[in-house]
mmCIF file with all atom_site columns, C-alpha atoms in Angstrom:
data_model
loop_
_atom_site.group_PDB
_atom_site.id
_atom_site.type_symbol
_atom_site.label_atom_id
_atom_site.label_alt_id
_atom_site.label_comp_id
_atom_site.label_asym_id
_atom_site.label_entity_id
_atom_site.label_seq_id
_atom_site.pdbx_PDB_ins_code
_atom_site.Cartn_x
_atom_site.Cartn_y
_atom_site.Cartn_z
_atom_site.occupancy
_atom_site.B_iso_or_equiv
_atom_site.pdbx_formal_charge
_atom_site.auth_seq_id
_atom_site.auth_comp_id
_atom_site.auth_asym_id
_atom_site.auth_atom_id
_atom_site.pdbx_PDB_model_num
ATOM 1   C CA . LYS N 1 1   ? 7.700   -15.226 -3.762  1.00 0.00 ? 770  LYS N CA 1
ATOM 2   C CA . GLN N 1 2   ? 4.406   -14.492 -2.285  1.00 0.00 ? 771  GLN N CA 1
ATOM 3   C CA . GLU N 1 3   ? 1.785   -13.818 -4.715  1.00 0.00 ? 772  GLU N CA 1
ATOM 4   C CA . VAL N 1 4   ? -2.008  -12.303 -3.853  1.00 0.00 ? 773  VAL N CA 1
ATOM 5   C CA . THR N 1 5   ? -4.931  -12.667 -5.953  1.00 0.00 ? 774  THR N CA 1
ATOM 6   C CA . GLN N 1 6   ? -8.152  -10.830 -5.363  1.00 0.00 ? 775  GLN N CA 1
ATOM 7   C CA . ILE N 1 7   ? -11.240 -12.074 -7.219  1.00 0.00 ? 776  ILE N CA 1
ATOM 8   C CA . PRO N 1 8   ? -13.459 -10.229 -8.130  1.00 0.00 ? 777  PRO N CA 1
ATOM 9   C CA . ALA N 1 9   ? -11.724 -7.559  -9.931  1.00 0.00 ? 778  ALA N CA 1
ATOM 10  C CA . ALA N 1 10  ? -15.182 -5.666  -9.166  1.00 0.00 ? 779  ALA N CA 1
ATOM 11  C CA . LEU N 1 11  ? -18.280 -5.883  -7.196  1.00 0.00 ? 780  LEU N CA 1
ATOM 12  C CA . SER N 1 12  ? -21.862 -4.037  -7.006  1.00 0.00 ? 781  SER N CA 1
ATOM 13  C CA . VAL N 1 13  ? -24.236 -4.629  -4.218  1.00 0.00 ? 782  VAL N CA 1
ATOM 14  C CA . PRO N 1 14  ? -27.275 -2.778  -3.180  1.00 0.00 ? 783  PRO N CA 1
ATOM 15  C CA . GLU N 1 15  ? -26.940 -0.475  0.000   1.00 0.00 ? 784  GLU N CA 1
ATOM 16  C CA . GLY N 1 16  ? -27.714 -2.384  3.445   1.00 0.00 ? 785  GLY N CA 1
ATOM 17  C CA . GLU N 1 17  ? -26.269 -5.769  2.357   1.00 0.00 ? 786  GLU N CA 1
ATOM 18  C CA . ASN N 1 18  ? -23.451 -7.703  3.905   1.00 0.00 ? 787  ASN N CA 1
ATOM 19  C CA . LEU N 1 19  ? -20.655 -8.602  1.600   1.00 0.00 ? 788  LEU N CA 1
ATOM 20  C CA . VAL N 1 20  ? -17.462 -10.778 1.640   1.00 0.00 ? 789  VAL N CA 1
ATOM 21  C CA . LEU N 1 21  ? -14.317 -10.115 -0.458  1.00 0.00 ? 790  LEU N CA 1
ATOM 22  C CA . ASN N 1 22  ? -11.670 -12.530 -0.993  1.00 0.00 ? 791  ASN N CA 1
ATOM 23  C CA . CYS N 1 23  ? -8.182  -12.672 -1.087  1.00 0.00 ? 792  CYS N CA 1
ATOM 24  C CA . SER N 1 24  ? -5.794  -15.532 -1.936  1.00 0.00 ? 793  SER N CA 1
ATOM 25  C CA . PHE N 1 25  ? -2.005  -15.987 -1.416  1.00 0.00 ? 794  PHE N CA 1
ATOM 26  C CA . THR N 1 26  ? 0.584   -18.646 -2.390  1.00 0.00 ? 795  THR N CA 1
ATOM 27  C CA . ASP N 1 27  ? 2.738   -18.963 0.393   1.00 0.00 ? 796  ASP N CA 1
ATOM 28  C CA . SER N 1 28  ? 1.486   -20.221 3.668   1.00 0.00 ? 797  SER N CA 1
ATOM 29  C CA . ALA N 1 29  ? 4.555   -18.779 5.447   1.00 0.00 ? 798  ALA N CA 1
ATOM 30  C CA . ILE N 1 30  ? 2.659   -15.576 5.197   1.00 0.00 ? 799  ILE N CA 1
ATOM 31  C CA . TYR N 1 31  ? 3.483   -13.711 8.403   1.00 0.00 ? 800  TYR N CA 1
ATOM 32  C CA . ASN N 1 32  ? 1.007   -10.401 8.516   1.00 0.00 ? 801  ASN N CA 1
ATOM 33  C CA . LEU N 1 33  ? -2.062  -9.936  6.126   1.00 0.00 ? 802  LEU N CA 1
ATOM 34  C CA . GLN N 1 34  ? -3.105  -6.347  6.121   1.00 0.00 ? 803  GLN N CA 1
ATOM 35  C CA . TRP N 1 35  ? -6.379  -4.934  4.034   1.00 0.00 ? 804  TRP N CA 1
ATOM 36  C CA . PHE N 1 36  ? -6.347  -1.424  2.797   1.00 0.00 ? 805  PHE N CA 1
ATOM 37  C CA . ARG N 1 37  ? -9.020  0.837   1.388   1.00 0.00 ? 806  ARG N CA 1
ATOM 38  C CA . GLN N 1 38  ? -8.122  3.037   -1.609  1.00 0.00 ? 807  GLN N CA 1
ATOM 39  C CA . ASP N 1 39  ? -10.360 5.940   -2.948  1.00 0.00 ? 808  ASP N CA 1
ATOM 40  C CA . PRO N 1 40  ? -9.706  7.087   -6.288  1.00 0.00 ? 809  PRO N CA 1
ATOM 41  C CA . GLY N 1 41  ? -6.505  8.880   -6.882  1.00 0.00 ? 810  GLY N CA 1
ATOM 42  C CA . LYS N 1 42  ? -5.719  8.941   -3.265  1.00 0.00 ? 811  LYS N CA 1
ATOM 43  C CA . GLY N 1 43  ? -3.347  7.135   -0.768  1.00 0.00 ? 812  GLY N CA 1
ATOM 44  C CA . LEU N 1 44  ? -4.029  3.887   1.102   1.00 0.00 ? 813  LEU N CA 1
ATOM 45  C CA . THR N 1 45  ? -6.239  3.706   4.283   1.00 0.00 ? 814  THR N CA 1
ATOM 46  C CA . SER N 1 46  ? -5.321  0.693   6.656   1.00 0.00 ? 815  SER N CA 1
ATOM 47  C CA . LEU N 1 47  ? -8.285  -0.979  7.767   1.00 0.00 ? 816  LEU N CA 1
ATOM 48  C CA . LEU N 1 48  ? -7.457  -4.141  9.787   1.00 0.00 ? 817  LEU N CA 1
ATOM 49  C CA . LEU N 1 49  ? -3.982  -6.072  10.339  1.00 0.00 ? 818  LEU N CA 1
ATOM 50  C CA . ILE N 1 50  ? -4.041  -9.743  10.940  1.00 0.00 ? 819  ILE N CA 1
ATOM 51  C CA . GLN N 1 51  ? -0.778  -10.903 12.483  1.00 0.00 ? 820  GLN N CA 1
ATOM 52  C CA . SER N 1 52  ? 0.531   -14.356 12.199  1.00 0.00 ? 821  SER N CA 1
ATOM 53  C CA . SER N 1 53  ? -0.668  -15.540 15.380  1.00 0.00 ? 822  SER N CA 1
ATOM 54  C CA . GLN N 1 54  ? -4.097  -14.203 14.791  1.00 0.00 ? 823  GLN N CA 1
ATOM 55  C CA . ARG N 1 55  ? -7.142  -15.773 13.026  1.00 0.00 ? 824  ARG N CA 1
ATOM 56  C CA . GLU N 1 56  ? -9.097  -12.358 12.697  1.00 0.00 ? 825  GLU N CA 1
ATOM 57  C CA . GLN N 1 57  ? -9.636  -8.818  13.464  1.00 0.00 ? 826  GLN N CA 1
ATOM 58  C CA . THR N 1 58  ? -12.534 -6.810  13.843  1.00 0.00 ? 827  THR N CA 1
ATOM 59  C CA . SER N 1 59  ? -12.947 -3.080  13.366  1.00 0.00 ? 828  SER N CA 1
ATOM 60  C CA . GLY N 1 60  ? -16.874 -1.350  13.606  1.00 0.00 ? 829  GLY N CA 1
ATOM 61  C CA . ARG N 1 61  ? -18.666 -3.209  10.621  1.00 0.00 ? 830  ARG N CA 1
ATOM 62  C CA . LEU N 1 62  ? -15.416 -4.736  9.121   1.00 0.00 ? 831  LEU N CA 1
ATOM 63  C CA . ASN N 1 63  ? -14.128 -8.126  10.088  1.00 0.00 ? 832  ASN N CA 1
ATOM 64  C CA . ALA N 1 64  ? -10.951 -9.651  8.548   1.00 0.00 ? 833  ALA N CA 1
ATOM 65  C CA . SER N 1 65  ? -9.828  -13.491 8.937   1.00 0.00 ? 834  SER N CA 1
ATOM 66  C CA . LEU N 1 66  ? -6.921  -15.210 7.997   1.00 0.00 ? 835  LEU N CA 1
ATOM 67  C CA . ASP N 1 67  ? -6.642  -19.092 7.254   1.00 0.00 ? 836  ASP N CA 1
ATOM 68  C CA . LYS N 1 68  ? -3.107  -19.644 6.220   1.00 0.00 ? 837  LYS N CA 1
ATOM 69  C CA . SER N 1 69  ? -3.662  -23.370 5.821   1.00 0.00 ? 838  SER N CA 1
ATOM 70  C CA . SER N 1 70  ? -5.891  -22.692 2.725   1.00 0.00 ? 839  SER N CA 1
ATOM 71  C CA . GLY N 1 71  ? -3.993  -19.222 1.704   1.00 0.00 ? 840  GLY N CA 1
ATOM 72  C CA . ARG N 1 72  ? -7.098  -17.304 2.023   1.00 0.00 ? 841  ARG N CA 1
ATOM 73  C CA . SER N 1 73  ? -8.118  -14.080 3.732   1.00 0.00 ? 842  SER N CA 1
ATOM 74  C CA . THR N 1 74  ? -11.757 -12.685 3.564   1.00 0.00 ? 843  THR N CA 1
ATOM 75  C CA . LEU N 1 75  ? -12.779 -9.325  4.678   1.00 0.00 ? 844  LEU N CA 1
ATOM 76  C CA . TYR N 1 76  ? -16.544 -9.000  5.716   1.00 0.00 ? 845  TYR N CA 1
ATOM 77  C CA . ILE N 1 77  ? -18.127 -5.649  5.478   1.00 0.00 ? 846  ILE N CA 1
ATOM 78  C CA . ALA N 1 78  ? -21.696 -5.543  7.415   1.00 0.00 ? 847  ALA N CA 1
ATOM 79  C CA . ALA N 1 79  ? -24.695 -3.229  6.573   1.00 0.00 ? 848  ALA N CA 1
ATOM 80  C CA . SER N 1 80  ? -22.739 -1.571  3.597   1.00 0.00 ? 849  SER N CA 1
ATOM 81  C CA . GLN N 1 81  ? -23.156 2.056   2.884   1.00 0.00 ? 850  GLN N CA 1
ATOM 82  C CA . PRO N 1 82  ? -22.475 4.157   -0.121  1.00 0.00 ? 851  PRO N CA 1
ATOM 83  C CA . GLY N 1 83  ? -19.595 5.654   1.644   1.00 0.00 ? 852  GLY N CA 1
ATOM 84  C CA . ASP N 1 84  ? -17.730 2.099   1.614   1.00 0.00 ? 853  ASP N CA 1
ATOM 85  C CA . SER N 1 85  ? -17.557 2.135   -2.389  1.00 0.00 ? 854  SER N CA 1
ATOM 86  C CA . ALA N 1 86  ? -13.610 2.224   -2.889  1.00 0.00 ? 855  ALA N CA 1
ATOM 87  C CA . THR N 1 87  ? -11.106 -0.288  -3.820  1.00 0.00 ? 856  THR N CA 1
ATOM 88  C CA . TYR N 1 88  ? -9.999  -2.510  -1.438  1.00 0.00 ? 857  TYR N CA 1
ATOM 89  C CA . LEU N 1 89  ? -6.612  -4.236  -1.281  1.00 0.00 ? 858  LEU N CA 1
ATOM 90  C CA . CYS N 1 90  ? -5.046  -6.963  0.585   1.00 0.00 ? 859  CYS N CA 1
ATOM 91  C CA . ALA N 1 91  ? -1.343  -7.387  1.172   1.00 0.00 ? 860  ALA N CA 1
ATOM 92  C CA . GLY N 1 92  ? 0.885   -10.076 2.678   1.00 0.00 ? 861  GLY N CA 1
ATOM 93  C CA . SER N 1 93  ? 4.318   -10.065 4.009   1.00 0.00 ? 862  SER N CA 1
ATOM 94  C CA . ASN N 1 94  ? 6.485   -13.184 5.160   1.00 0.00 ? 863  ASN N CA 1
ATOM 95  C CA . PHE N 1 95  ? 8.272   -13.810 8.260   1.00 0.00 ? 864  PHE N CA 1
ATOM 96  C CA . GLY N 1 96  ? 11.737  -12.031 8.328   1.00 0.00 ? 865  GLY N CA 1
ATOM 97  C CA . ASN N 1 97  ? 10.753  -9.831  5.481   1.00 0.00 ? 866  ASN N CA 1
ATOM 98  C CA . GLU N 1 98  ? 8.417   -7.065  6.177   1.00 0.00 ? 867  GLU N CA 1
ATOM 99  C CA . LYS N 1 99  ? 7.780   -5.941  2.580   1.00 0.00 ? 868  LYS N CA 1
ATOM 100 C CA . LEU N 1 100 ? 4.235   -6.304  1.334   1.00 0.00 ? 869  LEU N CA 1
ATOM 101 C CA . THR N 1 101 ? 2.913   -8.038  -1.546  1.00 0.00 ? 870  THR N CA 1
ATOM 102 C CA . PHE N 1 102 ? -0.127  -6.525  -2.943  1.00 0.00 ? 871  PHE N CA 1
ATOM 103 C CA . GLY N 1 103 ? -3.053  -8.012  -4.845  1.00 0.00 ? 872  GLY N CA 1
ATOM 104 C CA . THR N 1 104 ? -4.651  -5.970  -7.691  1.00 0.00 ? 873  THR N CA 1
ATOM 105 C CA . GLY N 1 105 ? -7.767  -4.922  -5.482  1.00 0.00 ? 874  GLY N CA 1
ATOM 106 C CA . THR N 1 106 ? -11.808 -5.329  -5.625  1.00 0.00 ? 875  THR N CA 1
ATOM 107 C CA . ARG N 1 107 ? -13.330 -2.289  -6.660  1.00 0.00 ? 876  ARG N CA 1
ATOM 108 C CA . LEU N 1 108 ? -16.651 -2.003  -4.747  1.00 0.00 ? 877  LEU N CA 1
ATOM 109 C CA . THR N 1 109 ? -19.477 -0.054  -5.356  1.00 0.00 ? 878  THR N CA 1
ATOM 110 C CA . ILE N 1 110 ? -22.481 0.317   -3.056  1.00 0.00 ? 879  ILE N CA 1
ATOM 111 C CA . ILE N 1 111 ? -25.714 1.219   -4.838  1.00 0.00 ? 880  ILE N CA 1
ATOM 112 C CA . PRO N 1 112 ? -28.130 3.704   -2.810  1.00 0.00 ? 881  PRO N CA 1
ATOM 113 C CA . GLU F 2 1   ? -0.768  13.963  15.025  1.00 0.00 ? 923  GLU F CA 1
ATOM 114 C CA . ALA F 2 2   ? 1.224   11.224  14.175  1.00 0.00 ? 924  ALA F CA 1
ATOM 115 C CA . ASP F 2 3   ? 1.253   10.713  10.202  1.00 0.00 ? 925  ASP F CA 1
ATOM 116 C CA . ILE F 2 4   ? 3.216   10.379  6.942   1.00 0.00 ? 926  ILE F CA 1
ATOM 117 C CA . TYR F 2 5   ? 3.399   13.440  4.283   1.00 0.00 ? 927  TYR F CA 1
ATOM 118 C CA . GLN F 2 6   ? 3.951   13.335  0.816   1.00 0.00 ? 928  GLN F CA 1
ATOM 119 C CA . THR F 2 7   ? 4.676   16.464  -1.279  1.00 0.00 ? 929  THR F CA 1
ATOM 120 C CA . PRO F 2 8   ? 3.656   17.646  -3.660  1.00 0.00 ? 930  PRO F CA 1
ATOM 121 C CA . ARG F 2 9   ? 0.340   15.896  -4.157  1.00 0.00 ? 931  ARG F CA 1
ATOM 122 C CA . TYR F 2 10  ? 0.527   16.727  -8.071  1.00 0.00 ? 932  TYR F CA 1
ATOM 123 C CA . LEU F 2 11  ? 3.601   17.283  -10.202 1.00 0.00 ? 933  LEU F CA 1
ATOM 124 C CA . VAL F 2 12  ? 3.561   18.063  -13.926 1.00 0.00 ? 934  VAL F CA 1
ATOM 125 C CA . ILE F 2 13  ? 7.057   18.333  -15.380 1.00 0.00 ? 935  ILE F CA 1
ATOM 126 C CA . GLY F 2 14  ? 8.881   18.365  -18.719 1.00 0.00 ? 936  GLY F CA 1
ATOM 127 C CA . THR F 2 15  ? 10.990  15.513  -20.100 1.00 0.00 ? 937  THR F CA 1
ATOM 128 C CA . GLY F 2 16  ? 14.409  15.522  -18.745 1.00 0.00 ? 938  GLY F CA 1
ATOM 129 C CA . LYS F 2 17  ? 13.787  17.534  -15.674 1.00 0.00 ? 939  LYS F CA 1
ATOM 130 C CA . LYS F 2 18  ? 15.296  16.464  -11.982 1.00 0.00 ? 940  LYS F CA 1
ATOM 131 C CA . ILE F 2 19  ? 12.557  15.938  -9.524  1.00 0.00 ? 941  ILE F CA 1
ATOM 132 C CA . THR F 2 20  ? 12.333  15.068  -5.874  1.00 0.00 ? 942  THR F CA 1
ATOM 133 C CA . LEU F 2 21  ? 9.290   13.846  -4.064  1.00 0.00 ? 943  LEU F CA 1
ATOM 134 C CA . GLU F 2 22  ? 9.293   14.196  -0.425  1.00 0.00 ? 944  GLU F CA 1
ATOM 135 C CA . CYS F 2 23  ? 8.149   11.902  2.100   1.00 0.00 ? 945  CYS F CA 1
ATOM 136 C CA . SER F 2 24  ? 8.289   12.666  5.784   1.00 0.00 ? 946  SER F CA 1
ATOM 137 C CA . GLN F 2 25  ? 6.758   10.651  8.869   1.00 0.00 ? 947  GLN F CA 1
ATOM 138 C CA . THR F 2 26  ? 6.298   11.958  12.452  1.00 0.00 ? 948  THR F CA 1
ATOM 139 C CA . MET F 2 27  ? 5.729   8.267   13.966  1.00 0.00 ? 949  MET F CA 1
ATOM 140 C CA . GLY F 2 28  ? 9.600   7.324   14.531  1.00 0.00 ? 950  GLY F CA 1
ATOM 141 C CA . HIS F 2 29  ? 9.295   4.142   12.203  1.00 0.00 ? 951  HIS F CA 1
ATOM 142 C CA . ASP F 2 30  ? 12.752  2.874   11.224  1.00 0.00 ? 952  ASP F CA 1
ATOM 143 C CA . LYS F 2 31  ? 11.228  1.258   7.971   1.00 0.00 ? 953  LYS F CA 1
ATOM 144 C CA . MET F 2 32  ? 9.963   3.068   4.992   1.00 0.00 ? 954  MET F CA 1
ATOM 145 C CA . TYR F 2 33  ? 9.158   2.390   1.596   1.00 0.00 ? 955  TYR F CA 1
ATOM 146 C CA . TRP F 2 34  ? 8.207   3.945   -1.890  1.00 0.00 ? 956  TRP F CA 1
ATOM 147 C CA . TYR F 2 35  ? 5.769   1.966   -4.151  1.00 0.00 ? 957  TYR F CA 1
ATOM 148 C CA . GLN F 2 36  ? 4.830   3.006   -7.637  1.00 0.00 ? 958  GLN F CA 1
ATOM 149 C CA . GLN F 2 37  ? 1.177   2.402   -8.922  1.00 0.00 ? 959  GLN F CA 1
ATOM 150 C CA . ASP F 2 38  ? -0.050  2.693   -12.414 1.00 0.00 ? 960  ASP F CA 1
ATOM 151 C CA . PRO F 2 39  ? -3.586  3.405   -12.973 1.00 0.00 ? 961  PRO F CA 1
ATOM 152 C CA . GLY F 2 40  ? -6.108  0.719   -12.068 1.00 0.00 ? 962  GLY F CA 1
ATOM 153 C CA . MET F 2 41  ? -2.835  -1.497  -11.528 1.00 0.00 ? 963  MET F CA 1
ATOM 154 C CA . GLU F 2 42  ? -1.194  -3.038  -8.473  1.00 0.00 ? 964  GLU F CA 1
ATOM 155 C CA . LEU F 2 43  ? 1.156   -1.654  -6.202  1.00 0.00 ? 965  LEU F CA 1
ATOM 156 C CA . HIS F 2 44  ? 5.028   -2.368  -6.984  1.00 0.00 ? 966  HIS F CA 1
ATOM 157 C CA . LEU F 2 45  ? 7.795   -1.779  -4.222  1.00 0.00 ? 967  LEU F CA 1
ATOM 158 C CA . ILE F 2 46  ? 10.556  0.346   -5.935  1.00 0.00 ? 968  ILE F CA 1
ATOM 159 C CA . HIS F 2 47  ? 12.765  1.356   -2.798  1.00 0.00 ? 969  HIS F CA 1
ATOM 160 C CA . TYR F 2 48  ? 12.872  0.572   1.096   1.00 0.00 ? 970  TYR F CA 1
ATOM 161 C CA . SER F 2 49  ? 14.884  1.503   3.821   1.00 0.00 ? 971  SER F CA 1
ATOM 162 C CA . TYR F 2 50  ? 15.239  -0.180  7.341   1.00 0.00 ? 972  TYR F CA 1
ATOM 163 C CA . GLY F 2 51  ? 16.803  2.614   8.879   1.00 0.00 ? 973  GLY F CA 1
ATOM 164 C CA . VAL F 2 52  ? 19.269  5.651   8.638   1.00 0.00 ? 974  VAL F CA 1
ATOM 165 C CA . ASN F 2 53  ? 21.682  5.290   5.848   1.00 0.00 ? 975  ASN F CA 1
ATOM 166 C CA . SER F 2 54  ? 20.246  2.106   4.859   1.00 0.00 ? 976  SER F CA 1
ATOM 167 C CA . THR F 2 55  ? 18.278  1.792   1.372   1.00 0.00 ? 977  THR F CA 1
ATOM 168 C CA . GLU F 2 56  ? 17.480  -1.238  -0.785  1.00 0.00 ? 978  GLU F CA 1
ATOM 169 C CA . LYS F 2 57  ? 15.970  -1.529  -4.249  1.00 0.00 ? 979  LYS F CA 1
ATOM 170 C CA . GLY F 2 58  ? 12.609  -3.335  -4.590  1.00 0.00 ? 980  GLY F CA 1
ATOM 171 C CA . ASP F 2 59  ? 10.991  -5.924  -6.733  1.00 0.00 ? 981  ASP F CA 1
ATOM 172 C CA . LEU F 2 60  ? 10.379  -3.393  -9.600  1.00 0.00 ? 982  LEU F CA 1
ATOM 173 C CA . SER F 2 61  ? 13.262  -1.871  -11.357 1.00 0.00 ? 983  SER F CA 1
ATOM 174 C CA . SER F 2 62  ? 13.098  1.929   -11.145 1.00 0.00 ? 984  SER F CA 1
ATOM 175 C CA . GLU F 2 63  ? 15.498  4.693   -12.228 1.00 0.00 ? 985  GLU F CA 1
ATOM 176 C CA . SER F 2 64  ? 15.023  6.697   -9.262  1.00 0.00 ? 986  SER F CA 1
ATOM 177 C CA . THR F 2 65  ? 16.964  6.709   -6.340  1.00 0.00 ? 987  THR F CA 1
ATOM 178 C CA . VAL F 2 66  ? 16.252  7.400   -2.500  1.00 0.00 ? 988  VAL F CA 1
ATOM 179 C CA . SER F 2 67  ? 18.262  8.479   0.337   1.00 0.00 ? 989  SER F CA 1
ATOM 180 C CA . ARG F 2 68  ? 17.949  8.298   4.220   1.00 0.00 ? 990  ARG F CA 1
ATOM 181 C CA . ILE F 2 69  ? 19.983  10.772  6.092   1.00 0.00 ? 991  ILE F CA 1
ATOM 182 C CA . ARG F 2 70  ? 17.164  11.315  8.804   1.00 0.00 ? 992  ARG F CA 1
ATOM 183 C CA . THR F 2 71  ? 14.541  8.689   10.359  1.00 0.00 ? 993  THR F CA 1
ATOM 184 C CA . GLU F 2 72  ? 11.836  10.852  9.407   1.00 0.00 ? 994  GLU F CA 1
ATOM 185 C CA . HIS F 2 73  ? 12.809  11.715  5.878   1.00 0.00 ? 995  HIS F CA 1
ATOM 186 C CA . PHE F 2 74  ? 12.798  9.380   2.745   1.00 0.00 ? 996  PHE F CA 1
ATOM 187 C CA . PRO F 2 75  ? 13.018  11.419  -0.471  1.00 0.00 ? 997  PRO F CA 1
ATOM 188 C CA . LEU F 2 76  ? 12.665  9.986   -3.919  1.00 0.00 ? 998  LEU F CA 1
ATOM 189 C CA . THR F 2 77  ? 14.850  11.464  -6.671  1.00 0.00 ? 999  THR F CA 1
ATOM 190 C CA . LEU F 2 78  ? 14.469  10.956  -10.601 1.00 0.00 ? 1000 LEU F CA 1
ATOM 191 C CA . GLU F 2 79  ? 17.715  12.649  -12.362 1.00 0.00 ? 1001 GLU F CA 1
ATOM 192 C CA . SER F 2 80  ? 15.894  12.945  -15.674 1.00 0.00 ? 1002 SER F CA 1
ATOM 193 C CA . ALA F 2 81  ? 12.187  12.410  -15.753 1.00 0.00 ? 1003 ALA F CA 1
ATOM 194 C CA . ARG F 2 82  ? 10.671  10.743  -18.847 1.00 0.00 ? 1004 ARG F CA 1
ATOM 195 C CA . PRO F 2 83  ? 7.320   10.095  -19.883 1.00 0.00 ? 1005 PRO F CA 1
ATOM 196 C CA . SER F 2 84  ? 7.462   6.484   -19.001 1.00 0.00 ? 1006 SER F CA 1
ATOM 197 C CA . HIS F 2 85  ? 8.016   7.766   -15.132 1.00 0.00 ? 1007 HIS F CA 1
ATOM 198 C CA . THR F 2 86  ? 4.208   9.163   -15.496 1.00 0.00 ? 1008 THR F CA 1
ATOM 199 C CA . SER F 2 87  ? 2.726   7.319   -12.525 1.00 0.00 ? 1009 SER F CA 1
ATOM 200 C CA . GLN F 2 88  ? 1.515   7.565   -8.658  1.00 0.00 ? 1010 GLN F CA 1
ATOM 201 C CA . TYR F 2 89  ? 4.232   7.260   -6.079  1.00 0.00 ? 1011 TYR F CA 1
ATOM 202 C CA . LEU F 2 90  ? 3.239   6.214   -2.705  1.00 0.00 ? 1012 LEU F CA 1
ATOM 203 C CA . CYS F 2 91  ? 5.244   6.283   0.357   1.00 0.00 ? 1013 CYS F CA 1
ATOM 204 C CA . ALA F 2 92  ? 4.853   4.173   3.407   1.00 0.00 ? 1014 ALA F CA 1
ATOM 205 C CA . SER F 2 93  ? 6.430   3.066   6.862   1.00 0.00 ? 1015 SER F CA 1
ATOM 206 C CA . SER F 2 94  ? 5.755   0.330   8.930   1.00 0.00 ? 1016 SER F CA 1
ATOM 207 C CA . ASP F 2 95  ? 5.456   -0.168  12.735  1.00 0.00 ? 1017 ASP F CA 1
ATOM 208 C CA . LEU F 2 96  ? 7.106   -2.712  14.937  1.00 0.00 ? 1018 LEU F CA 1
ATOM 209 C CA . LEU F 2 97  ? 4.107   -5.130  14.423  1.00 0.00 ? 1019 LEU F CA 1
ATOM 210 C CA . GLY F 2 98  ? 4.418   -4.726  10.642  1.00 0.00 ? 1020 GLY F CA 1
ATOM 211 C CA . GLY F 2 99  ? 1.570   -2.240  10.295  1.00 0.00 ? 1021 GLY F CA 1
ATOM 212 C CA . TYR F 2 100 ? 1.742   -0.073  7.316   1.00 0.00 ? 1022 TYR F CA 1
ATOM 213 C CA . THR F 2 101 ? 0.733   3.492   7.029   1.00 0.00 ? 1023 THR F CA 1
ATOM 214 C CA . PHE F 2 102 ? 0.690   5.095   3.663   1.00 0.00 ? 1024 PHE F CA 1
ATOM 215 C CA . GLY F 2 103 ? 0.828   8.656   2.533   1.00 0.00 ? 1025 GLY F CA 1
ATOM 216 C CA . SER F 2 104 ? -1.618  10.402  0.158   1.00 0.00 ? 1026 SER F CA 1
ATOM 217 C CA . GLY F 2 105 ? 0.468   9.733   -2.712  1.00 0.00 ? 1027 GLY F CA 1
ATOM 218 C CA . THR F 2 106 ? 2.501   12.047  -5.638  1.00 0.00 ? 1028 THR F CA 1
ATOM 219 C CA . ARG F 2 107 ? 0.848   11.780  -8.942  1.00 0.00 ? 1029 ARG F CA 1
ATOM 220 C CA . LEU F 2 108 ? 3.507   12.898  -11.333 1.00 0.00 ? 1030 LEU F CA 1
ATOM 221 C CA . THR F 2 109 ? 3.041   13.191  -15.037 1.00 0.00 ? 1031 THR F CA 1
ATOM 222 C CA . VAL F 2 110 ? 5.963   14.139  -17.343 1.00 0.00 ? 1032 VAL F CA 1
ATOM 223 C CA . VAL F 2 111 ? 5.210   15.680  -20.630 1.00 0.00 ? 1033 VAL F CA 1
#
């Protein structure tokens, strides 16, 4: 069974800094890895989807990478802004099983 | 605009009442899911469906039930609500590439 871990649980950084969020998973047979953003009391907003055949995806200031051999994914946020403050969740699914397993998330605070 | 909608957004209800949480999507996705999330905790899958007339229980045991009579509609029902059911319920669907889209969620409080 896939298990997903995100460390740290919370992170505060000054505005303008670049930062990296980490996600680890136990099963290297991971098929898809998806990063989401969740604002307090809200649903999830999809940020980036990395499929099995891909190593990274980019959208604007966001870049996500996937290294199946080491069981890690990272989300890189460039030039952070206060509006980036939210909880970031990573989730993975295995081949033939599209059910996502979620990590507990990293709560990010960007300090103006 | 293609999207996924959940109603109600907030619900406060008394113990023993029957409730139905609505979820509809306009993207034509075959696969739909219900997740439960307690405050500050991770999401747990409670139900999923891979198409019409197909429903399965997820990883977390739940007293709720679901139905999938139409592709676009995936309601969740609690026959007799209890305070232990207080939580946020999130509906999602996935496309052919496995990318998920989530609704805004229903925050349920049972008093």
